mmCIF file of C-alpha atoms in Angstrom:
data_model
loop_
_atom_site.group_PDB
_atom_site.id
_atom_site.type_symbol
_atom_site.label_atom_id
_atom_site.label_comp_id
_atom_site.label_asym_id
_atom_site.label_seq_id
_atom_site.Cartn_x
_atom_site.Cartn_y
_atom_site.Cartn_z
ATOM 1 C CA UNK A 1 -39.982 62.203 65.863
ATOM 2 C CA UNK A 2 -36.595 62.283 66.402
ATOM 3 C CA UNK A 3 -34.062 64.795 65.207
ATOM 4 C CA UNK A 4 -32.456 64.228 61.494
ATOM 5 C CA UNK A 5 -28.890 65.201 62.915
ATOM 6 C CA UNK A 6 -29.729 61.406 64.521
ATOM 7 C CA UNK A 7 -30.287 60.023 61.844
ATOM 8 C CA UNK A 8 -27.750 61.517 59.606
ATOM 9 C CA UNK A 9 -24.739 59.677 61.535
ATOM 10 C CA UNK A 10 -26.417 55.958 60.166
ATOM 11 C CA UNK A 11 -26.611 56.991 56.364
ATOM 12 C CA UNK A 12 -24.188 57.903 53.773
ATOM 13 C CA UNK A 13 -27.274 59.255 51.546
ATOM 14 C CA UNK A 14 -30.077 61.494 51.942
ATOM 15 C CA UNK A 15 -33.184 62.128 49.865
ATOM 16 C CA UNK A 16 -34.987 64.911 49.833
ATOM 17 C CA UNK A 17 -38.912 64.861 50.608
ATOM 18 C CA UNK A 18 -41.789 67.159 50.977
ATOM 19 C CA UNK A 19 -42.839 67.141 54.639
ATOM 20 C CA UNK A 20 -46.345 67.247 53.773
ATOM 21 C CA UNK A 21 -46.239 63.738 52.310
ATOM 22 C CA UNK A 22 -45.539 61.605 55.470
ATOM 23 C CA UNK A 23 -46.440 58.363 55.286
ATOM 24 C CA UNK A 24 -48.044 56.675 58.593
ATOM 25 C CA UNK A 25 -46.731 53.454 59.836
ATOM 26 C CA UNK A 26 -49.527 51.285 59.938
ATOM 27 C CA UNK A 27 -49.845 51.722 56.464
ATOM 28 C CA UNK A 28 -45.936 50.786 55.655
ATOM 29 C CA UNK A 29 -46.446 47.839 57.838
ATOM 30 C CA UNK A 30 -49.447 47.065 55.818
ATOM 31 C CA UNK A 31 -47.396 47.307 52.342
ATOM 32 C CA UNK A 32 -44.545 44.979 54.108
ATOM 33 C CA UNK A 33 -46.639 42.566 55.038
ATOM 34 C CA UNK A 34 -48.393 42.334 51.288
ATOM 35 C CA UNK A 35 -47.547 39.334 49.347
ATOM 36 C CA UNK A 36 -47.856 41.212 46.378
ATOM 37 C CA UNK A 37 -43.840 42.397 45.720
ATOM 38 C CA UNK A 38 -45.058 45.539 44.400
ATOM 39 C CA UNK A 39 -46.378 46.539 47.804
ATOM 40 C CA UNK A 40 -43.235 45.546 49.238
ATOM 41 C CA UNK A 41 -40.872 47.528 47.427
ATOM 42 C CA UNK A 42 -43.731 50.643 47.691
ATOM 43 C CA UNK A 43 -43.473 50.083 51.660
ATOM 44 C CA UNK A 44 -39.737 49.880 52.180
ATOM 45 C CA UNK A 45 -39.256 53.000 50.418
ATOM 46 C CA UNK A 46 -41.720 54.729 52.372
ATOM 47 C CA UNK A 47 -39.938 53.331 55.563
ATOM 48 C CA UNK A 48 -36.640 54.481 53.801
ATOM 49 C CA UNK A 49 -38.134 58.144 53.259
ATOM 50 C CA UNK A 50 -39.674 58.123 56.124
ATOM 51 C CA UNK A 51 -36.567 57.332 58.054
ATOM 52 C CA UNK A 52 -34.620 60.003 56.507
ATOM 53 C CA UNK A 53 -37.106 62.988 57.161
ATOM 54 C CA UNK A 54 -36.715 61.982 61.033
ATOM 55 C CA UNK A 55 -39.894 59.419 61.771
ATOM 56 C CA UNK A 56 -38.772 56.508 64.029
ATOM 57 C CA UNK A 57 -41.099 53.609 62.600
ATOM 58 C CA UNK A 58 -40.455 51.540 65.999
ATOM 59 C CA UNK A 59 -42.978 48.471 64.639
ATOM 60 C CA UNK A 60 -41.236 48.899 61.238
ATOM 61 C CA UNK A 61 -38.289 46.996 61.812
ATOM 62 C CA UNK A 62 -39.863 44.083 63.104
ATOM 63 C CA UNK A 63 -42.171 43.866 60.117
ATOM 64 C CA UNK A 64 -39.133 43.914 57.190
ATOM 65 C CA UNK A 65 -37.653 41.044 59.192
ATOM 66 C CA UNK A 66 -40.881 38.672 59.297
ATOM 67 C CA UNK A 67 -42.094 39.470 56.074
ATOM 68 C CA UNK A 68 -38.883 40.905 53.577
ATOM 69 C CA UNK A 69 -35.613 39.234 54.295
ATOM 70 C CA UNK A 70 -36.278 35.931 53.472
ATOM 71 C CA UNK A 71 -37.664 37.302 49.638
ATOM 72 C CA UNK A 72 -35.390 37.269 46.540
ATOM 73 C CA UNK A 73 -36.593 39.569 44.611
ATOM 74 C CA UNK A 74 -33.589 42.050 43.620
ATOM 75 C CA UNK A 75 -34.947 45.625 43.507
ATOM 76 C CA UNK A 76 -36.174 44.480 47.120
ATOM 77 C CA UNK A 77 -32.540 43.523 48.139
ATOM 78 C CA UNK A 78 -31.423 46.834 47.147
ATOM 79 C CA UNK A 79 -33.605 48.367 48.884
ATOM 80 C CA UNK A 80 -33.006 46.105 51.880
ATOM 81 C CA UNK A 81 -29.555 47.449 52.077
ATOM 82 C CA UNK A 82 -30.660 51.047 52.113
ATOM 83 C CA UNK A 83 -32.774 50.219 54.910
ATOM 84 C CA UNK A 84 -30.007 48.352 57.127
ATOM 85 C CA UNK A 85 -28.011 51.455 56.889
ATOM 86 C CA UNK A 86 -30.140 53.838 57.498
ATOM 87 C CA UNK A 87 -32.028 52.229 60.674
ATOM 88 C CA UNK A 88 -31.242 52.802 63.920
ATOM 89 C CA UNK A 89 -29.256 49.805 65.978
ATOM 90 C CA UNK A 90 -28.853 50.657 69.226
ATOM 91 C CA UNK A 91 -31.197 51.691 72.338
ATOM 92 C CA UNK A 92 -31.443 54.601 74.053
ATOM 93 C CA UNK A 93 -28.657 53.097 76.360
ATOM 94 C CA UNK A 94 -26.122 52.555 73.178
ATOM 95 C CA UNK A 95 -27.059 48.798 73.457
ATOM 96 C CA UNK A 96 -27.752 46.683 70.340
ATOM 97 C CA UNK A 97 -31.377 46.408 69.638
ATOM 98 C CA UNK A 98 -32.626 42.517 70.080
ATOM 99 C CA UNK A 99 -34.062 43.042 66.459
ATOM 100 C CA UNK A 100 -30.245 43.111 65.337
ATOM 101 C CA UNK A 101 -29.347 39.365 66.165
ATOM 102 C CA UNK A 102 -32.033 38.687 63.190
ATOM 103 C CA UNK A 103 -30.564 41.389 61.114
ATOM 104 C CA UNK A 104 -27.263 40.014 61.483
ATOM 105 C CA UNK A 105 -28.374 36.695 60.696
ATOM 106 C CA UNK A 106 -30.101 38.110 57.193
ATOM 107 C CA UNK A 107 -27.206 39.440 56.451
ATOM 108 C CA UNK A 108 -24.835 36.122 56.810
ATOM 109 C CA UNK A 109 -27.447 34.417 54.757
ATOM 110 C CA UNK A 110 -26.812 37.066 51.813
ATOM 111 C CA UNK A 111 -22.716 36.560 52.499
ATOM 112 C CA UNK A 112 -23.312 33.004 51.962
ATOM 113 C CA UNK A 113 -25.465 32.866 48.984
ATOM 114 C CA UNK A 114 -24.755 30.967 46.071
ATOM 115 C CA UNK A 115 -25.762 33.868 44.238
ATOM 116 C CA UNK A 116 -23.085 35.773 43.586
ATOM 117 C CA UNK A 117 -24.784 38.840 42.770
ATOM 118 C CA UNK A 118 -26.684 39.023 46.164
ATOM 119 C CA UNK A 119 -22.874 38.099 47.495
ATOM 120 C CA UNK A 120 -21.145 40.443 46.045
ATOM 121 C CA UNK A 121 -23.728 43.231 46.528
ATOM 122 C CA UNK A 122 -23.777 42.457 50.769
ATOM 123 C CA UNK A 123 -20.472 42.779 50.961
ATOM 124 C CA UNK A 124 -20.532 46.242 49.172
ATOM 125 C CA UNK A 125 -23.047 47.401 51.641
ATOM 126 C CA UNK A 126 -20.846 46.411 54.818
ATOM 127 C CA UNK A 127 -17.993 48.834 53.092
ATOM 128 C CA UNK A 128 -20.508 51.555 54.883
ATOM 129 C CA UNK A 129 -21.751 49.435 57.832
ATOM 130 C CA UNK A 130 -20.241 51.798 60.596
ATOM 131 C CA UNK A 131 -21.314 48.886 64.028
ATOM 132 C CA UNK A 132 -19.065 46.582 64.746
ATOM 133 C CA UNK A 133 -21.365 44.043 66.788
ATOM 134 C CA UNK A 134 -23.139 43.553 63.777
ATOM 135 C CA UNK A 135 -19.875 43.224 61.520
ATOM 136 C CA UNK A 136 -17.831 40.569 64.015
ATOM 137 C CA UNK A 137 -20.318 37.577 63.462
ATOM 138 C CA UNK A 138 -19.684 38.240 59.630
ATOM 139 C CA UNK A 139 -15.874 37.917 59.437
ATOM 140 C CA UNK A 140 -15.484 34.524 58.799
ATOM 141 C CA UNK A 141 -17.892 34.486 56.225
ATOM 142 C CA UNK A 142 -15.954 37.206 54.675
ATOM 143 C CA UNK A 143 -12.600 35.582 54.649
ATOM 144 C CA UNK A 144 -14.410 32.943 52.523
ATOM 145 C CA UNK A 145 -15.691 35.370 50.270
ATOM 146 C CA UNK A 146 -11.819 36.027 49.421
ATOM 147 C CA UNK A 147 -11.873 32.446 47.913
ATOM 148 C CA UNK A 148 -15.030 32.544 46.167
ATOM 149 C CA UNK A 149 -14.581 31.181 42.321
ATOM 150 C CA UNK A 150 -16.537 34.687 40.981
ATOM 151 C CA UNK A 151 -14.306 37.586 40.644
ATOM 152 C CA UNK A 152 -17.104 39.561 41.099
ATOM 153 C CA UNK A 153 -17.201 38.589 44.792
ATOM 154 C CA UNK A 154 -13.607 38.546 45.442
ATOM 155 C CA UNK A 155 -13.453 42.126 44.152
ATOM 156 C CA UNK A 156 -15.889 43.192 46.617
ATOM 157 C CA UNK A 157 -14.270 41.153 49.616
ATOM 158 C CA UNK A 158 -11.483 42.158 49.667
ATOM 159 C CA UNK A 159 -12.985 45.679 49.599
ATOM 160 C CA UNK A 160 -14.925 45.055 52.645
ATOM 161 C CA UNK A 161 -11.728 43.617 54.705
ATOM 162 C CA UNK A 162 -10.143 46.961 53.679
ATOM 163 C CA UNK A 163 -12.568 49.319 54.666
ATOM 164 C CA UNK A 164 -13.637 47.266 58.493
ATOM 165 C CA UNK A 165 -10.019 47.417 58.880
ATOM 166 C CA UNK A 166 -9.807 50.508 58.395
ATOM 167 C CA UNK A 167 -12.039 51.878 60.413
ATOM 168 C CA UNK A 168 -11.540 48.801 63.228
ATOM 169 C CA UNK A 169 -7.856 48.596 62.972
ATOM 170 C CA UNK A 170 -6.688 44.752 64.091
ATOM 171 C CA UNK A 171 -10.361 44.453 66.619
ATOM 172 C CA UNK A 172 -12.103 43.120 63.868
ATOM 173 C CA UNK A 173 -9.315 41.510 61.415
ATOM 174 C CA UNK A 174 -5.970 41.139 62.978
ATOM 175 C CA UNK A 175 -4.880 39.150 60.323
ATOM 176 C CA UNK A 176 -6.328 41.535 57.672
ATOM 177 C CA UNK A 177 -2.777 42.769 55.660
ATOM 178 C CA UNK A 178 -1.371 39.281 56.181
ATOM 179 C CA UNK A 179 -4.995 37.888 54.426
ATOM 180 C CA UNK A 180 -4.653 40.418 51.520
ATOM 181 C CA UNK A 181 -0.668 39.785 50.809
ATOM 182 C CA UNK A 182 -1.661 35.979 50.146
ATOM 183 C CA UNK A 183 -5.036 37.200 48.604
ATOM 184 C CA UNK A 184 -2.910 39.307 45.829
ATOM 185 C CA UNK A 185 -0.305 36.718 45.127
ATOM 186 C CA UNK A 186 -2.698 34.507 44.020
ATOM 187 C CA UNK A 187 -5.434 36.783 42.015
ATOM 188 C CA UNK A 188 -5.627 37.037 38.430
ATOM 189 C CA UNK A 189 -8.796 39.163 38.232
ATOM 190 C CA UNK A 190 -7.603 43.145 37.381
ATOM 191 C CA UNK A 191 -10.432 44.295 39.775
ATOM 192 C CA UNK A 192 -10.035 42.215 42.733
ATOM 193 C CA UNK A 193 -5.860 42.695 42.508
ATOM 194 C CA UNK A 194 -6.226 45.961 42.232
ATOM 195 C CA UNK A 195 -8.567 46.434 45.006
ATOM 196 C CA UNK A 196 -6.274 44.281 47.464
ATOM 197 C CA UNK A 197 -3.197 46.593 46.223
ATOM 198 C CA UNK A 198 -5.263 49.549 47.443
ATOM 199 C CA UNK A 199 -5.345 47.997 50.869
ATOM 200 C CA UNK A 200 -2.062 47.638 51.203
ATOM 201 C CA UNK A 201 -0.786 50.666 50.037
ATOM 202 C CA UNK A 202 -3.210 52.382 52.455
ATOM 203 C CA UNK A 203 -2.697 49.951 55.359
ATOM 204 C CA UNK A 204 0.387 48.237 54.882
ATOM 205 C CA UNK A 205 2.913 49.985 52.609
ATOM 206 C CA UNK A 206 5.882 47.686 53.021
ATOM 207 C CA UNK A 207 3.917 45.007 51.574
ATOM 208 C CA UNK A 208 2.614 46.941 48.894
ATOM 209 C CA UNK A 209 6.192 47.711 47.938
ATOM 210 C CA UNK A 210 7.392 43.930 48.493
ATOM 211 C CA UNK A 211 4.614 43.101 45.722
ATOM 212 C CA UNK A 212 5.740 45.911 43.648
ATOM 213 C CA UNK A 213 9.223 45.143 43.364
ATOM 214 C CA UNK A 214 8.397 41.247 42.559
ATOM 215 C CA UNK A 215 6.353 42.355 39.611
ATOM 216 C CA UNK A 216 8.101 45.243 38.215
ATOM 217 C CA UNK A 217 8.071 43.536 34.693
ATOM 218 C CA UNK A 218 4.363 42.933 35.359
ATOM 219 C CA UNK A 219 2.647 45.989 36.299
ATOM 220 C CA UNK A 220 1.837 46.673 32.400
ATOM 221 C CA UNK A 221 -0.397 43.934 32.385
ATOM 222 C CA UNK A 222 -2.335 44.425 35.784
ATOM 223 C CA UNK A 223 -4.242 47.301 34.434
ATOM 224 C CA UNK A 224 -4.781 51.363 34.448
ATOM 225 C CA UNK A 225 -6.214 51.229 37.817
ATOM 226 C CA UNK A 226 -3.474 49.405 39.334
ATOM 227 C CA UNK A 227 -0.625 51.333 37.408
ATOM 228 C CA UNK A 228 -2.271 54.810 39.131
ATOM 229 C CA UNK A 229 -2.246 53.190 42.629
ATOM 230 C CA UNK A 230 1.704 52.585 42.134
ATOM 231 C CA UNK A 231 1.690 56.146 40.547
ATOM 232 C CA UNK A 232 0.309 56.441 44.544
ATOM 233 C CA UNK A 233 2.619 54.768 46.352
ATOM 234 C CA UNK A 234 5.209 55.984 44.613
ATOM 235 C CA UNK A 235 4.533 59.509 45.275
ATOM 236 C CA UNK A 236 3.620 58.711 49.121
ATOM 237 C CA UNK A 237 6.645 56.901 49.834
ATOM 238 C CA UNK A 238 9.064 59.135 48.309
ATOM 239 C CA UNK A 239 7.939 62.033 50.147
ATOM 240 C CA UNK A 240 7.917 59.659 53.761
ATOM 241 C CA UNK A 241 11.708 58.834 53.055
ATOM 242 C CA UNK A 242 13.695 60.585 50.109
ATOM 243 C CA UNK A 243 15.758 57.987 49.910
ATOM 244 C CA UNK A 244 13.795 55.753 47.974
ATOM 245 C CA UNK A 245 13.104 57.369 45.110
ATOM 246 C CA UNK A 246 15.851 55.344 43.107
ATOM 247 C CA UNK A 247 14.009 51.950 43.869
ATOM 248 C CA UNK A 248 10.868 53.764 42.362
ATOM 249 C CA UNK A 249 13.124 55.090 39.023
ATOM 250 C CA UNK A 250 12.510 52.093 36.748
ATOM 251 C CA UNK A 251 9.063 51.964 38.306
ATOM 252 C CA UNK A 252 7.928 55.328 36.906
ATOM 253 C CA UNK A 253 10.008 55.022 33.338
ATOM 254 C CA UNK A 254 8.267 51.848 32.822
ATOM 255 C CA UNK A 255 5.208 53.885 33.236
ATOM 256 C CA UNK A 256 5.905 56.377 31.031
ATOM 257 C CA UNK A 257 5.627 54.356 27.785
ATOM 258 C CA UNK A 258 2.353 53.472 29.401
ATOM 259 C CA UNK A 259 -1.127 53.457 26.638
ATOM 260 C CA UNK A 260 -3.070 55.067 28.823
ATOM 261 C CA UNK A 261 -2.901 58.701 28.625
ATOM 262 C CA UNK A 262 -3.588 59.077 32.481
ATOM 263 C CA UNK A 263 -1.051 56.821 33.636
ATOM 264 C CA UNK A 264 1.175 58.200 31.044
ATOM 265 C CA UNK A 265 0.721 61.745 32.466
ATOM 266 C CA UNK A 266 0.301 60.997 36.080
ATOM 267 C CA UNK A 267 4.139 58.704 34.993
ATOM 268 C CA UNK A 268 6.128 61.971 34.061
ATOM 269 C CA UNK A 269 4.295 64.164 37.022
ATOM 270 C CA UNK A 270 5.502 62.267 39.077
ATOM 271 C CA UNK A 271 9.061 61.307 37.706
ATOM 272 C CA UNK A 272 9.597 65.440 37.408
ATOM 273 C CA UNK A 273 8.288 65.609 41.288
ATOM 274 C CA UNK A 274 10.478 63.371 42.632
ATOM 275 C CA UNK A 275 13.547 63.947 40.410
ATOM 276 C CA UNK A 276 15.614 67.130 38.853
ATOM 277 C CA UNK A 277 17.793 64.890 36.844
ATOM 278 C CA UNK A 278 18.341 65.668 33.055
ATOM 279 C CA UNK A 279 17.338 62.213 32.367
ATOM 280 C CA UNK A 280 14.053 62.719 34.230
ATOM 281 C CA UNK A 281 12.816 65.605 33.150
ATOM 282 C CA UNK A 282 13.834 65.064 29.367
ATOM 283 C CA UNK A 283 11.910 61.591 29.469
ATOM 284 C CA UNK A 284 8.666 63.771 31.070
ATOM 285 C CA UNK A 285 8.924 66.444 28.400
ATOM 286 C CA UNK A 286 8.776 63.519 25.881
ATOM 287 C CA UNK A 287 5.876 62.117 27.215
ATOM 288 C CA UNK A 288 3.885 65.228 27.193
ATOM 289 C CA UNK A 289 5.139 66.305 23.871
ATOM 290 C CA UNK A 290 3.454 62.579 22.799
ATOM 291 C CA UNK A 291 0.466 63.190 24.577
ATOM 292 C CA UNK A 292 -0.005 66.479 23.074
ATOM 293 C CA UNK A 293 0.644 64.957 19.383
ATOM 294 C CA UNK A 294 -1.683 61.954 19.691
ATOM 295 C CA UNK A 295 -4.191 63.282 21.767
ATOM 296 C CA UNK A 296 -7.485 64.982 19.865
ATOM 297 C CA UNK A 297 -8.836 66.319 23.115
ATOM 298 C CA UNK A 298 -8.857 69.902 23.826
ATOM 299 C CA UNK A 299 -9.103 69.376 27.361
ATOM 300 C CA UNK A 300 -6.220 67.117 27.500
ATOM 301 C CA UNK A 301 -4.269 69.428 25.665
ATOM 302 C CA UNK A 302 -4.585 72.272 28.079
ATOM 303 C CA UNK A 303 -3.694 70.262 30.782
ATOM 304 C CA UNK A 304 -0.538 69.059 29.504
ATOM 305 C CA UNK A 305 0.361 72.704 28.308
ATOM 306 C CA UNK A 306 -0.162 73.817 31.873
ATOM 307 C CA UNK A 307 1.728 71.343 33.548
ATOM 308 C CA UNK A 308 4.575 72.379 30.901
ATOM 309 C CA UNK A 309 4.558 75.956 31.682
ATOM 310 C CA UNK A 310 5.138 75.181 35.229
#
């Protein structure tokens, strides 16, 4: 058995278990190898579990490739993710496992599916895939995920080139900000834009702020989540260099008149931050006042009254 601190560096989730149910691994390789998809499922959780509480399952890995990755059942999929992230990749001598040039090769087949669910949902899981040998054979079948006619999948590609960049820098995707600046001008899905704006404001500022100040007149239509992000930016690059805060000014009033009572809020924080102008801080106090008349939540309420006594 090997230690769980081991295991704990593969895994972003952990379940707990009573130690007195372990499960042996013929009998998981027994389950896996069922053609009944009930037994499947039943087996690659008890791998999963099993995994988790510290078992190594050597002969386990093996089995899910022969007799799991090829299946298309959904719940199985799911689970098939789990299991990716959670097993362990490399020898004793930090080398890739054999086993992995399969694994890699299950994975492409998901990137490339015409399903877009199954699409979409692989390229959530490599957001957490932490090994890049097994993420470099998938890049190019990510870039083409950026193009993909689903939003669904565009969304969660251009997620995946942020967070491998990210963590990989320009190894992996030296081209990544220059992908995403081309990616945004041409999206019209809120998600997907709003996901590639995220990358740039967290990996490429300048651009973010190019894009910004080509769509000032716009931003009201690109959605809450995209309105906080410049709410973001605006706040990040202000306190980097004082000196732009008046390119940001129209920026945050816009904001202001905003129907979302976040964005609204977050608007004249910010503007009062960043600004001790009469103008400014009049236009905030206005826009808490009208939060405080048109909101019927308590909660809200409180908030805005704090942020008003201070």
């Amino acid at each position: 058995m090997s230690s769980s601190s081991a295991i704990d560096k593969y895994c972003t989730f952990l379940i707990s278990t009573e130690k007195s149910t372990q499960i042996q691994q013929e009998e998981i390789c027994k389950d896996l190898e069922s053609n009944d998809i009930t037994n499947k499922i039943k087996g690659l959780k008890n791998a999963i579990i099993g995994l988790l509480a510290g078992e190594s399952y050597p002969r386990v890995l093996m089995t899910v490739i022969r007799f799991c990755i090829t299946n298309d059942d959904h719940q199985l999929k799911k689970l098939l993710t789990l299991y990716w992230e959670i097993v362990p990749k490399y020898s004793a001598d930090n080398k890739p496992l054999p086993e992995m040039i399969l694994v890699c090769n299950a994975l492409r087949n998901d990137l490339i599916s015409p399903n877009e669910y199954v699409r979409g949902s692989m390229l959530r899981f490599l957001c957490k895939l932490k090994e890049a040998d097994l993420l470099e054979p998938l890049i190019p079948s990510i870039k083409q995920s950026l193009e993909h006619r689903h939003s669904y999948v565009r969304r969660n590609a251009v997620l995946a080139v942020y967070n491998i960049h990210k963590k990989f820098g320009e190894a992996l995707l030296p081209d990544a900000n220059e992908l995403v600046e081309k990616f945004i001008l041409s999206e019209s899905d809120m998600g997907a834009r709003r996901n590639a704006f995220l990358m740039l404001t967290n990996e490429a500022d300048s651009l973010a702020i190019d894009f910004l100040m080509d769509h000032l007149d716009d931003i009201h239509k690109f959605g809450d989540g995209f309105a906080l992000l410049v709410l973001e930016l605006t706040r990040k690059i202000c306190r980097k260099d004082p000196n732009q805060k008046s390119r940001f000014v129209r920026c945050l009033f816009s904001l202001l008149k905003s129907e979302s009572i976040a964005v609204s809020y977050e608007s004249a924080w910010s503007l009062v931050s960043l600004s001790s102008a009469p103008t400014a801080v009049r236009a905030a106090a206005q826009t808490y006042a009208l939060l405080l008349n048109t909101s019927s939540d308590n909660n809200i309420k409180l908030i805005v009254l704090d942020r008003l006594i201070e």
